[in-house]
Amino acid sequence: MYTQLRGPERFFRFGQWAIALLFAFFLIKVGASLIADLPLLSKSPTPEDFVDHAANQKIELLIAPQRKQILAFENQQRLLSNQLNTSRENYAKDKQSFDNWRAARNSTEQSDQNPEVVAKARKLDVQLQMQQQLEDKIKQIDQQKLVIEENIRPQQQQLADLEVIANRAYETALYKDSLKAFGIRLLFVAPLLAIAIWLFRQHRKSQQWPFVWGYIVFALFAFFFELVPYLPSFGGYIRYGVGAALTFIGGKALIKSLQNYLEKKSLEQAAPQEERKHEIRYEKALESMARGQCPGCDRAIPAIEGVQVNFCMHCGLTTYTKCHACGLRHNAFYPYCPTCGVPANDHKNKKTS
C-alpha cells in the first residue's frame, strides 16, 4: 500500500501501525485482567449450596444400620468367594493328579476296589461338597442382601429425589449467575464499543489515528472474545440470533459501501479532468498505474499493440502525457518531468501523442 511513499514516510507509517497494535495489545491485557476479576464480585454457586443437608442426614441415619449390614454381608461374600475359588483350584489339581495316578496303574488291577483309590475318590467328593456348601452360603447372603436393599429402597429413592431437586436448583442458580456475569461484561464492553464507533466515525483519519485504531482493535477483541462467548444460550437462539443480526448489519454496511463507491465513481467521472486529477491521491495514482489500472475508475487498462494508450478507455481520464519542454511521454500524475525536471504544467500540456 505504501510502496510509493518516501523511505522515511514508509518507515514512520509502519511504525505508526506498530504503535497502534502495541497500544491495542496493552489495552487488551488490561481489559482481560479487569474482566477476569469481575466474577470475584460474587461467589459462583456450587451443587453443595442447594443440597438439603438436614433431610439427607435424617435419611442417612435411618438407613445407616442396613448399609452397615449390607457392607458386612459383602465382606463375608468376598471371603466365601475366595474360599470357593481356592477350593475349586485345589479340586482341579487333585482331580488331575488322581486321573494321572489311575492311568499309570496296571490295567489288570482292580483299581476300583483298591482302598487307596477309594480314599482319593472320597477326598474329591468331600471337596465337591465343600464347594456346594460355599455356593449355598453365598446365595443365602445374596438373598439376605436383597431383602435389606428392598427395605431401604424407598429411602434411597428419597435421597435420589433430593439430589434431583438440588441439581435443578443448582442449574437455575448457575443460569442466573451466567446472566449476571454476562450483564456485568456487557456493562463493561458496551461503552467500549460505543466509544470505538464514535472514534471510527470522527477521528479515524486524524493525526492521532494510531491510538484510534489501537483502541478500535481493543474494543473489537473485547466484544468477540470477552462478550460473545458468554452470551446466554436459550437453546442456541440468542447466539445464533446475534450471529444473524451481525451478519445482516455487516451485509447492509457492505452493500451501502458498494453503492456509495459506485455513486462516488459516477460523480468523479462526470467532473472535469483537472478536478478529477486533483482529487486522486498521488500515491494511489502511482500504485494504480503500476498495476495497469486507471486511478480514476479502478478498471484495468489493457495494452493495445502498436498504440500508446494515453487515456482510460473506460472513463476518459488522462493517464500519460508529454512534457512540454522535452517532449518525453510520461505518467500524467508526475509533478515533474523525469527527464528534464521541468514542473508539469497541465494547461500547456494538453496535447498528447
Tab-separated table of C-alpha atoms in Angstrom:
chain	number	residue	atom	x	y	z
A	1	MET	CA	0.000	0.000	0.000
A	2	TYR	CA	2.880	2.365	0.738
A	3	THR	CA	5.396	1.238	-1.864
A	4	GLN	CA	5.419	4.675	-3.490
A	5	LEU	CA	5.991	6.635	-0.292
A	6	ARG	CA	9.374	8.079	0.587
A	7	GLY	CA	11.621	5.831	2.639
A	8	PRO	CA	11.196	7.768	5.900
A	9	GLU	CA	7.454	8.069	5.287
A	10	ARG	CA	7.210	4.319	4.791
A	11	PHE	CA	9.179	3.711	7.975
A	12	PHE	CA	7.071	6.090	10.025
A	13	ARG	CA	3.836	4.698	8.587
A	14	PHE	CA	4.736	1.148	9.574
A	15	GLY	CA	5.910	2.497	12.909
A	16	GLN	CA	2.511	4.088	13.424
A	17	TRP	CA	0.795	0.766	12.747
A	18	ALA	CA	3.184	-0.903	15.166
A	19	ILE	CA	2.231	1.686	17.788
A	20	ALA	CA	-1.460	1.027	17.077
A	21	LEU	CA	-1.070	-2.733	17.523
A	22	LEU	CA	1.117	-2.335	20.602
A	23	PHE	CA	-1.394	0.067	22.117
A	24	ALA	CA	-4.184	-2.431	21.379
A	25	PHE	CA	-2.131	-5.258	22.922
A	26	PHE	CA	-1.656	-3.482	26.240
A	27	LEU	CA	-5.280	-2.353	26.337
A	28	ILE	CA	-6.358	-5.972	25.731
A	29	LYS	CA	-4.144	-7.157	28.587
A	30	VAL	CA	-5.525	-4.530	30.953
A	31	GLY	CA	-9.111	-5.270	29.901
A	32	ALA	CA	-8.618	-9.030	30.232
A	33	SER	CA	-7.263	-8.570	33.756
A	34	LEU	CA	-10.227	-6.410	34.725
A	35	ILE	CA	-12.772	-8.811	33.246
A	36	ALA	CA	-11.040	-11.788	34.855
A	37	ASP	CA	-11.607	-10.142	38.235
A	38	LEU	CA	-15.296	-9.477	37.589
A	39	PRO	CA	-16.512	-12.951	38.721
A	40	LEU	CA	-14.826	-12.283	42.069
A	41	LEU	CA	-17.585	-9.780	42.829
A	42	SER	CA	-19.888	-12.691	43.659
A	43	LYS	CA	-19.300	-16.320	44.538
A	44	SER	CA	-20.353	-18.752	41.842
A	45	PRO	CA	-22.924	-21.327	43.012
A	46	THR	CA	-21.907	-24.926	43.672
A	47	PRO	CA	-24.092	-28.068	43.848
A	48	GLU	CA	-23.450	-28.316	47.586
A	49	ASP	CA	-25.186	-24.974	48.135
A	50	PHE	CA	-28.564	-26.489	47.217
A	51	VAL	CA	-28.416	-29.833	48.995
A	52	ASP	CA	-30.963	-30.291	51.816
A	53	HIS	CA	-28.394	-31.495	54.313
A	54	ALA	CA	-30.911	-31.890	57.155
A	55	ALA	CA	-33.219	-34.152	55.148
A	56	ASN	CA	-30.273	-36.072	53.715
A	57	GLN	CA	-28.762	-36.610	57.143
A	58	LYS	CA	-32.075	-37.813	58.574
A	59	ILE	CA	-32.476	-40.421	55.848
A	60	GLU	CA	-28.821	-41.425	56.024
A	61	LEU	CA	-29.102	-42.032	59.765
A	62	LEU	CA	-32.238	-44.084	59.193
A	63	ILE	CA	-30.642	-46.455	56.689
A	64	ALA	CA	-27.109	-46.426	58.129
A	65	PRO	CA	-27.569	-49.730	60.072
A	66	GLN	CA	-28.888	-51.501	56.981
A	67	ARG	CA	-25.987	-50.208	54.912
A	68	LYS	CA	-23.527	-51.441	57.519
A	69	GLN	CA	-25.234	-54.822	57.431
A	70	ILE	CA	-25.026	-54.888	53.630
A	71	LEU	CA	-21.342	-53.983	53.862
A	72	ALA	CA	-20.772	-56.819	56.340
A	73	PHE	CA	-22.564	-59.240	54.017
A	74	GLU	CA	-20.410	-58.084	51.099
A	75	ASN	CA	-17.237	-58.643	53.125
A	76	GLN	CA	-18.486	-62.089	54.109
A	77	GLN	CA	-19.304	-62.855	50.491
A	78	ARG	CA	-15.833	-61.769	49.471
A	79	LEU	CA	-14.256	-64.191	51.954
A	80	LEU	CA	-16.525	-67.039	50.897
A	81	SER	CA	-15.801	-66.340	47.229
A	82	ASN	CA	-12.072	-66.507	47.919
A	83	GLN	CA	-12.543	-69.808	49.748
A	84	LEU	CA	-14.668	-71.137	46.896
A	85	ASN	CA	-12.051	-70.203	44.312
A	86	THR	CA	-9.318	-71.824	46.389
A	87	SER	CA	-11.409	-74.975	46.802
A	88	ARG	CA	-12.049	-75.180	43.071
A	89	GLU	CA	-8.358	-74.784	42.302
A	90	ASN	CA	-7.427	-77.489	44.818
A	91	TYR	CA	-10.102	-79.800	43.468
A	92	ALA	CA	-8.880	-79.313	39.907
A	93	LYS	CA	-5.299	-80.110	40.928
A	94	ASP	CA	-6.302	-83.181	42.983
A	95	LYS	CA	-8.582	-84.418	40.203
A	96	GLN	CA	-5.822	-84.112	37.633
A	97	SER	CA	-3.367	-85.862	39.943
A	98	PHE	CA	-5.873	-88.631	40.638
A	99	ASP	CA	-6.563	-89.195	36.949
A	100	ASN	CA	-2.852	-89.361	36.173
A	101	TRP	CA	-2.276	-91.758	39.060
A	102	ARG	CA	-5.025	-94.100	37.894
A	103	ALA	CA	-3.759	-94.060	34.323
A	104	ALA	CA	-0.296	-95.085	35.491
A	105	ARG	CA	-1.512	-98.177	37.371
A	106	ASN	CA	-1.618	-101.666	35.911
A	107	SER	CA	-4.683	-102.067	33.715
A	108	THR	CA	-5.226	-105.627	35.031
A	109	GLU	CA	-5.504	-104.455	38.629
A	110	GLN	CA	-8.962	-103.933	40.025
A	111	SER	CA	-8.352	-100.276	40.835
A	112	ASP	CA	-11.956	-99.608	41.808
A	113	GLN	CA	-11.594	-101.962	44.775
A	114	ASN	CA	-8.260	-100.553	45.857
A	115	PRO	CA	-8.539	-98.802	49.266
A	116	GLU	CA	-6.167	-96.074	48.147
A	117	VAL	CA	-8.317	-95.340	45.118
A	118	VAL	CA	-11.435	-95.244	47.242
A	119	ALA	CA	-9.800	-92.830	49.715
A	120	LYS	CA	-8.717	-90.446	46.972
A	121	ALA	CA	-12.180	-90.517	45.411
A	122	ARG	CA	-13.808	-89.766	48.757
A	123	LYS	CA	-11.434	-86.833	49.241
A	124	LEU	CA	-12.563	-85.399	45.919
A	125	ASP	CA	-16.207	-85.891	46.906
A	126	VAL	CA	-15.608	-84.000	50.142
A	127	GLN	CA	-14.108	-81.100	48.173
A	128	LEU	CA	-17.144	-81.006	45.905
A	129	GLN	CA	-19.435	-80.959	48.932
A	130	MET	CA	-17.455	-78.052	50.416
A	131	GLN	CA	-17.800	-76.137	47.158
A	132	GLN	CA	-21.532	-76.736	47.161
A	133	GLN	CA	-21.803	-75.533	50.753
A	134	LEU	CA	-19.845	-72.372	49.965
A	135	GLU	CA	-22.044	-71.664	46.943
A	136	ASP	CA	-25.164	-72.158	49.066
A	137	LYS	CA	-23.867	-69.717	51.688
A	138	ILE	CA	-23.104	-67.113	49.018
A	139	LYS	CA	-26.612	-67.485	47.581
A	140	GLN	CA	-28.103	-67.209	51.061
A	141	ILE	CA	-26.203	-63.970	51.691
A	142	ASP	CA	-27.404	-62.653	48.324
A	143	GLN	CA	-30.975	-63.284	49.399
A	144	GLN	CA	-30.428	-61.517	52.715
A	145	LYS	CA	-28.826	-58.537	50.942
A	146	LEU	CA	-31.731	-58.393	48.517
A	147	VAL	CA	-34.235	-58.250	51.373
A	148	ILE	CA	-32.364	-55.399	53.070
A	149	GLU	CA	-31.974	-53.485	49.798
A	150	GLU	CA	-35.697	-53.803	49.151
A	151	ASN	CA	-36.403	-52.482	52.641
A	152	ILE	CA	-34.263	-49.362	52.170
A	153	ARG	CA	-35.262	-48.759	48.540
A	154	PRO	CA	-37.882	-46.087	49.452
A	155	GLN	CA	-35.293	-44.161	51.473
A	156	GLN	CA	-32.782	-44.412	48.633
A	157	GLN	CA	-35.412	-43.079	46.249
A	158	GLN	CA	-35.969	-40.157	48.610
A	159	LEU	CA	-32.236	-39.422	48.519
A	160	ALA	CA	-32.293	-39.572	44.717
A	161	ASP	CA	-35.277	-37.199	44.618
A	162	LEU	CA	-33.479	-34.761	46.909
A	163	GLU	CA	-30.456	-34.897	44.602
A	164	VAL	CA	-32.624	-34.173	41.549
A	165	ILE	CA	-34.214	-31.196	43.314
A	166	ALA	CA	-30.778	-29.901	44.328
A	167	ASN	CA	-29.438	-30.278	40.772
A	168	ARG	CA	-32.398	-28.390	39.315
A	169	ALA	CA	-31.954	-25.580	41.814
A	170	TYR	CA	-28.233	-25.520	41.057
A	171	GLU	CA	-28.810	-25.339	37.284
A	172	THR	CA	-31.284	-22.478	37.766
A	173	ALA	CA	-28.865	-20.586	40.004
A	174	LEU	CA	-25.995	-21.272	37.616
A	175	TYR	CA	-28.031	-19.897	34.720
A	176	LYS	CA	-28.911	-16.767	36.691
A	177	ASP	CA	-25.273	-16.384	37.650
A	178	SER	CA	-24.249	-16.668	33.988
A	179	LEU	CA	-26.792	-13.972	33.108
A	180	LYS	CA	-25.371	-11.787	35.854
A	181	ALA	CA	-21.817	-12.362	34.631
A	182	PHE	CA	-22.914	-11.560	31.084
A	183	GLY	CA	-24.655	-8.403	32.270
A	184	ILE	CA	-21.514	-7.250	34.066
A	185	ARG	CA	-19.422	-7.977	30.978
A	186	LEU	CA	-21.965	-6.150	28.826
A	187	LEU	CA	-21.783	-3.091	31.084
A	188	PHE	CA	-18.023	-3.202	30.665
A	189	VAL	CA	-17.868	-3.864	26.906
A	190	ALA	CA	-20.828	-1.802	25.624
A	191	PRO	CA	-19.250	1.594	26.460
A	192	LEU	CA	-16.009	0.427	24.845
A	193	LEU	CA	-17.874	-0.380	21.637
A	194	ALA	CA	-19.763	2.917	21.715
A	195	ILE	CA	-16.520	4.869	22.113
A	196	ALA	CA	-14.898	2.791	19.355
A	197	ILE	CA	-17.762	3.551	16.958
A	198	TRP	CA	-17.538	7.261	17.766
A	199	LEU	CA	-13.759	7.288	17.271
A	200	PHE	CA	-14.097	5.414	13.978
A	201	ARG	CA	-16.631	7.885	12.620
A	202	GLN	CA	-14.957	11.051	13.872
A	203	HIS	CA	-11.215	10.509	14.259
A	204	ARG	CA	-10.040	7.519	12.223
A	205	LYS	CA	-8.207	9.853	9.808
A	206	SER	CA	-6.901	12.297	12.391
A	207	GLN	CA	-3.254	12.743	13.313
A	208	GLN	CA	-3.842	10.507	16.337
A	209	TRP	CA	-5.115	7.640	14.172
A	210	PRO	CA	-2.667	5.005	15.575
A	211	PHE	CA	-4.248	5.346	19.007
A	212	VAL	CA	-7.730	5.466	17.491
A	213	TRP	CA	-7.213	2.235	15.564
A	214	GLY	CA	-5.447	0.616	18.508
A	215	TYR	CA	-8.465	1.348	20.675
A	216	ILE	CA	-10.823	0.049	17.957
A	217	VAL	CA	-8.891	-3.238	17.778
A	218	PHE	CA	-9.088	-3.479	21.571
A	219	ALA	CA	-12.861	-2.874	21.562
A	220	LEU	CA	-13.427	-5.477	18.833
A	221	PHE	CA	-11.339	-8.001	20.751
A	222	ALA	CA	-13.345	-7.307	23.910
A	223	PHE	CA	-16.594	-7.818	22.015
A	224	PHE	CA	-15.728	-11.030	20.162
A	225	PHE	CA	-13.605	-12.735	22.834
A	226	GLU	CA	-14.844	-11.362	26.156
A	227	LEU	CA	-18.568	-10.906	25.493
A	228	VAL	CA	-19.820	-13.071	22.619
A	229	PRO	CA	-18.645	-16.426	24.133
A	230	TYR	CA	-20.673	-15.604	27.267
A	231	LEU	CA	-23.939	-14.884	25.501
A	232	PRO	CA	-26.774	-16.810	27.198
A	233	SER	CA	-27.780	-19.756	25.086
A	234	PHE	CA	-31.569	-20.227	25.409
A	235	GLY	CA	-31.082	-23.365	23.351
A	236	GLY	CA	-28.788	-21.519	20.944
A	237	TYR	CA	-31.403	-18.975	19.854
A	238	ILE	CA	-29.617	-15.971	21.344
A	239	ARG	CA	-26.181	-16.804	19.956
A	240	TYR	CA	-27.462	-17.715	16.519
A	241	GLY	CA	-29.752	-14.686	16.579
A	242	VAL	CA	-26.854	-12.378	17.422
A	243	GLY	CA	-24.801	-14.016	14.680
A	244	ALA	CA	-27.617	-13.486	12.183
A	245	ALA	CA	-28.036	-9.860	13.310
A	246	LEU	CA	-24.310	-9.146	12.994
A	247	THR	CA	-24.248	-10.800	9.571
A	248	PHE	CA	-27.239	-8.724	8.476
A	249	ILE	CA	-25.688	-5.483	9.749
A	250	GLY	CA	-22.355	-6.317	8.127
A	251	GLY	CA	-24.068	-7.208	4.851
A	252	LYS	CA	-26.090	-3.998	4.857
A	253	ALA	CA	-22.955	-1.974	5.560
A	254	LEU	CA	-21.131	-3.753	2.730
A	255	ILE	CA	-23.989	-3.136	0.282
A	256	LYS	CA	-24.190	0.513	1.320
A	257	SER	CA	-20.432	0.903	0.939
A	258	LEU	CA	-20.609	-0.577	-2.553
A	259	GLN	CA	-23.447	1.761	-3.510
A	260	ASN	CA	-21.567	4.757	-2.121
A	261	TYR	CA	-18.461	3.686	-4.010
A	262	LEU	CA	-20.346	3.373	-7.302
A	263	GLU	CA	-22.064	6.733	-6.770
A	264	LYS	CA	-18.743	8.356	-5.924
A	265	LYS	CA	-17.109	6.966	-9.054
A	266	SER	CA	-20.061	8.089	-11.145
A	267	LEU	CA	-19.757	11.645	-9.796
A	268	GLU	CA	-15.989	11.622	-10.281
A	269	GLN	CA	-16.301	10.581	-13.919
A	270	ALA	CA	-18.757	13.421	-14.532
A	271	ALA	CA	-16.308	16.001	-13.139
A	272	PRO	CA	-13.743	17.862	-15.309
A	273	GLN	CA	-10.330	16.269	-15.909
A	274	GLU	CA	-8.380	18.701	-13.729
A	275	GLU	CA	-10.759	18.313	-10.820
A	276	ARG	CA	-10.627	14.532	-11.094
A	277	LYS	CA	-6.824	14.505	-11.130
A	278	HIS	CA	-6.717	16.854	-8.182
A	279	GLU	CA	-8.928	14.510	-6.118
A	280	ILE	CA	-6.766	11.441	-6.786
A	281	ARG	CA	-4.081	10.876	-4.180
A	282	TYR	CA	-0.580	10.844	-5.647
A	283	GLU	CA	0.453	7.523	-4.087
A	284	LYS	CA	-2.778	5.886	-5.231
A	285	ALA	CA	-2.231	7.121	-8.776
A	286	LEU	CA	1.285	5.663	-8.903
A	287	GLU	CA	0.142	2.343	-7.450
A	288	SER	CA	-2.780	2.038	-9.865
A	289	MET	CA	-0.652	2.916	-12.866
A	290	ALA	CA	1.984	0.382	-11.801
A	291	ARG	CA	-0.727	-2.302	-11.722
A	292	GLY	CA	-2.090	-1.275	-15.113
A	293	GLN	CA	-5.257	0.217	-13.636
A	294	CYS	CA	-6.921	3.555	-14.074
A	295	PRO	CA	-6.514	5.601	-10.860
A	296	GLY	CA	-9.870	7.218	-11.554
A	297	CYS	CA	-12.281	4.309	-12.126
A	298	ASP	CA	-10.048	1.454	-10.882
A	299	ARG	CA	-10.622	-0.576	-14.060
A	300	ALA	CA	-7.817	-2.355	-15.884
A	301	ILE	CA	-6.239	-0.539	-18.843
A	302	PRO	CA	-5.221	-3.217	-21.353
A	303	ALA	CA	-2.212	-2.656	-23.582
A	304	ILE	CA	-3.027	-2.258	-27.280
A	305	GLU	CA	-0.378	-3.475	-29.688
A	306	GLY	CA	1.139	-0.652	-31.727
A	307	VAL	CA	-0.768	2.046	-29.840
A	308	GLN	CA	0.367	4.289	-26.998
A	309	VAL	CA	-2.548	4.345	-24.571
A	310	ASN	CA	-2.724	7.817	-23.029
A	311	PHE	CA	-6.329	7.815	-21.815
A	312	CYS	CA	-8.513	5.416	-19.874
A	313	MET	CA	-10.918	3.893	-22.374
A	314	HIS	CA	-13.469	3.428	-19.566
A	315	CYS	CA	-13.704	6.899	-18.039
A	316	GLY	CA	-11.562	9.116	-20.321
A	317	LEU	CA	-9.024	10.113	-17.641
A	318	THR	CA	-5.625	11.218	-18.962
A	319	THR	CA	-3.034	8.689	-17.826
A	320	TYR	CA	0.027	9.647	-19.923
A	321	THR	CA	1.096	12.990	-21.343
A	322	LYS	CA	4.109	14.670	-22.976
A	323	CYS	CA	6.494	17.063	-21.338
A	324	HIS	CA	6.034	20.486	-22.917
A	325	ALA	CA	9.777	21.118	-22.585
A	326	CYS	CA	11.488	17.938	-23.820
A	327	GLY	CA	8.588	16.031	-25.346
A	328	LEU	CA	9.033	12.888	-23.205
A	329	ARG	CA	5.903	10.811	-22.728
A	330	HIS	CA	5.440	10.178	-19.007
A	331	ASN	CA	2.896	9.477	-16.321
A	332	ALA	CA	0.345	12.278	-16.265
A	333	PHE	CA	0.460	12.371	-12.471
A	334	TYR	CA	4.191	13.103	-12.209
A	335	PRO	CA	4.667	16.593	-10.763
A	336	TYR	CA	7.996	16.873	-12.624
A	337	CYS	CA	9.334	15.510	-15.870
A	338	PRO	CA	11.601	12.515	-15.090
A	339	THR	CA	13.984	13.541	-17.925
A	340	CYS	CA	14.398	17.310	-17.769
A	341	GLY	CA	12.896	18.037	-14.333
A	342	VAL	CA	10.586	20.745	-15.609
A	343	PRO	CA	7.437	21.096	-13.461
A	344	ALA	CA	4.335	19.721	-15.096
A	345	ASN	CA	2.082	22.428	-16.490
A	346	ASP	CA	-1.283	20.987	-17.379
A	347	HIS	CA	-2.591	23.940	-19.336
A	348	LYS	CA	0.479	23.768	-21.644
A	349	ASN	CA	0.439	20.026	-21.810
A	350	LYS	CA	-2.974	19.231	-23.221
A	351	LYS	CA	-1.797	17.723	-26.443
A	352	THR	CA	-0.694	14.110	-26.125
A	353	SER	CA	0.631	11.654	-28.583
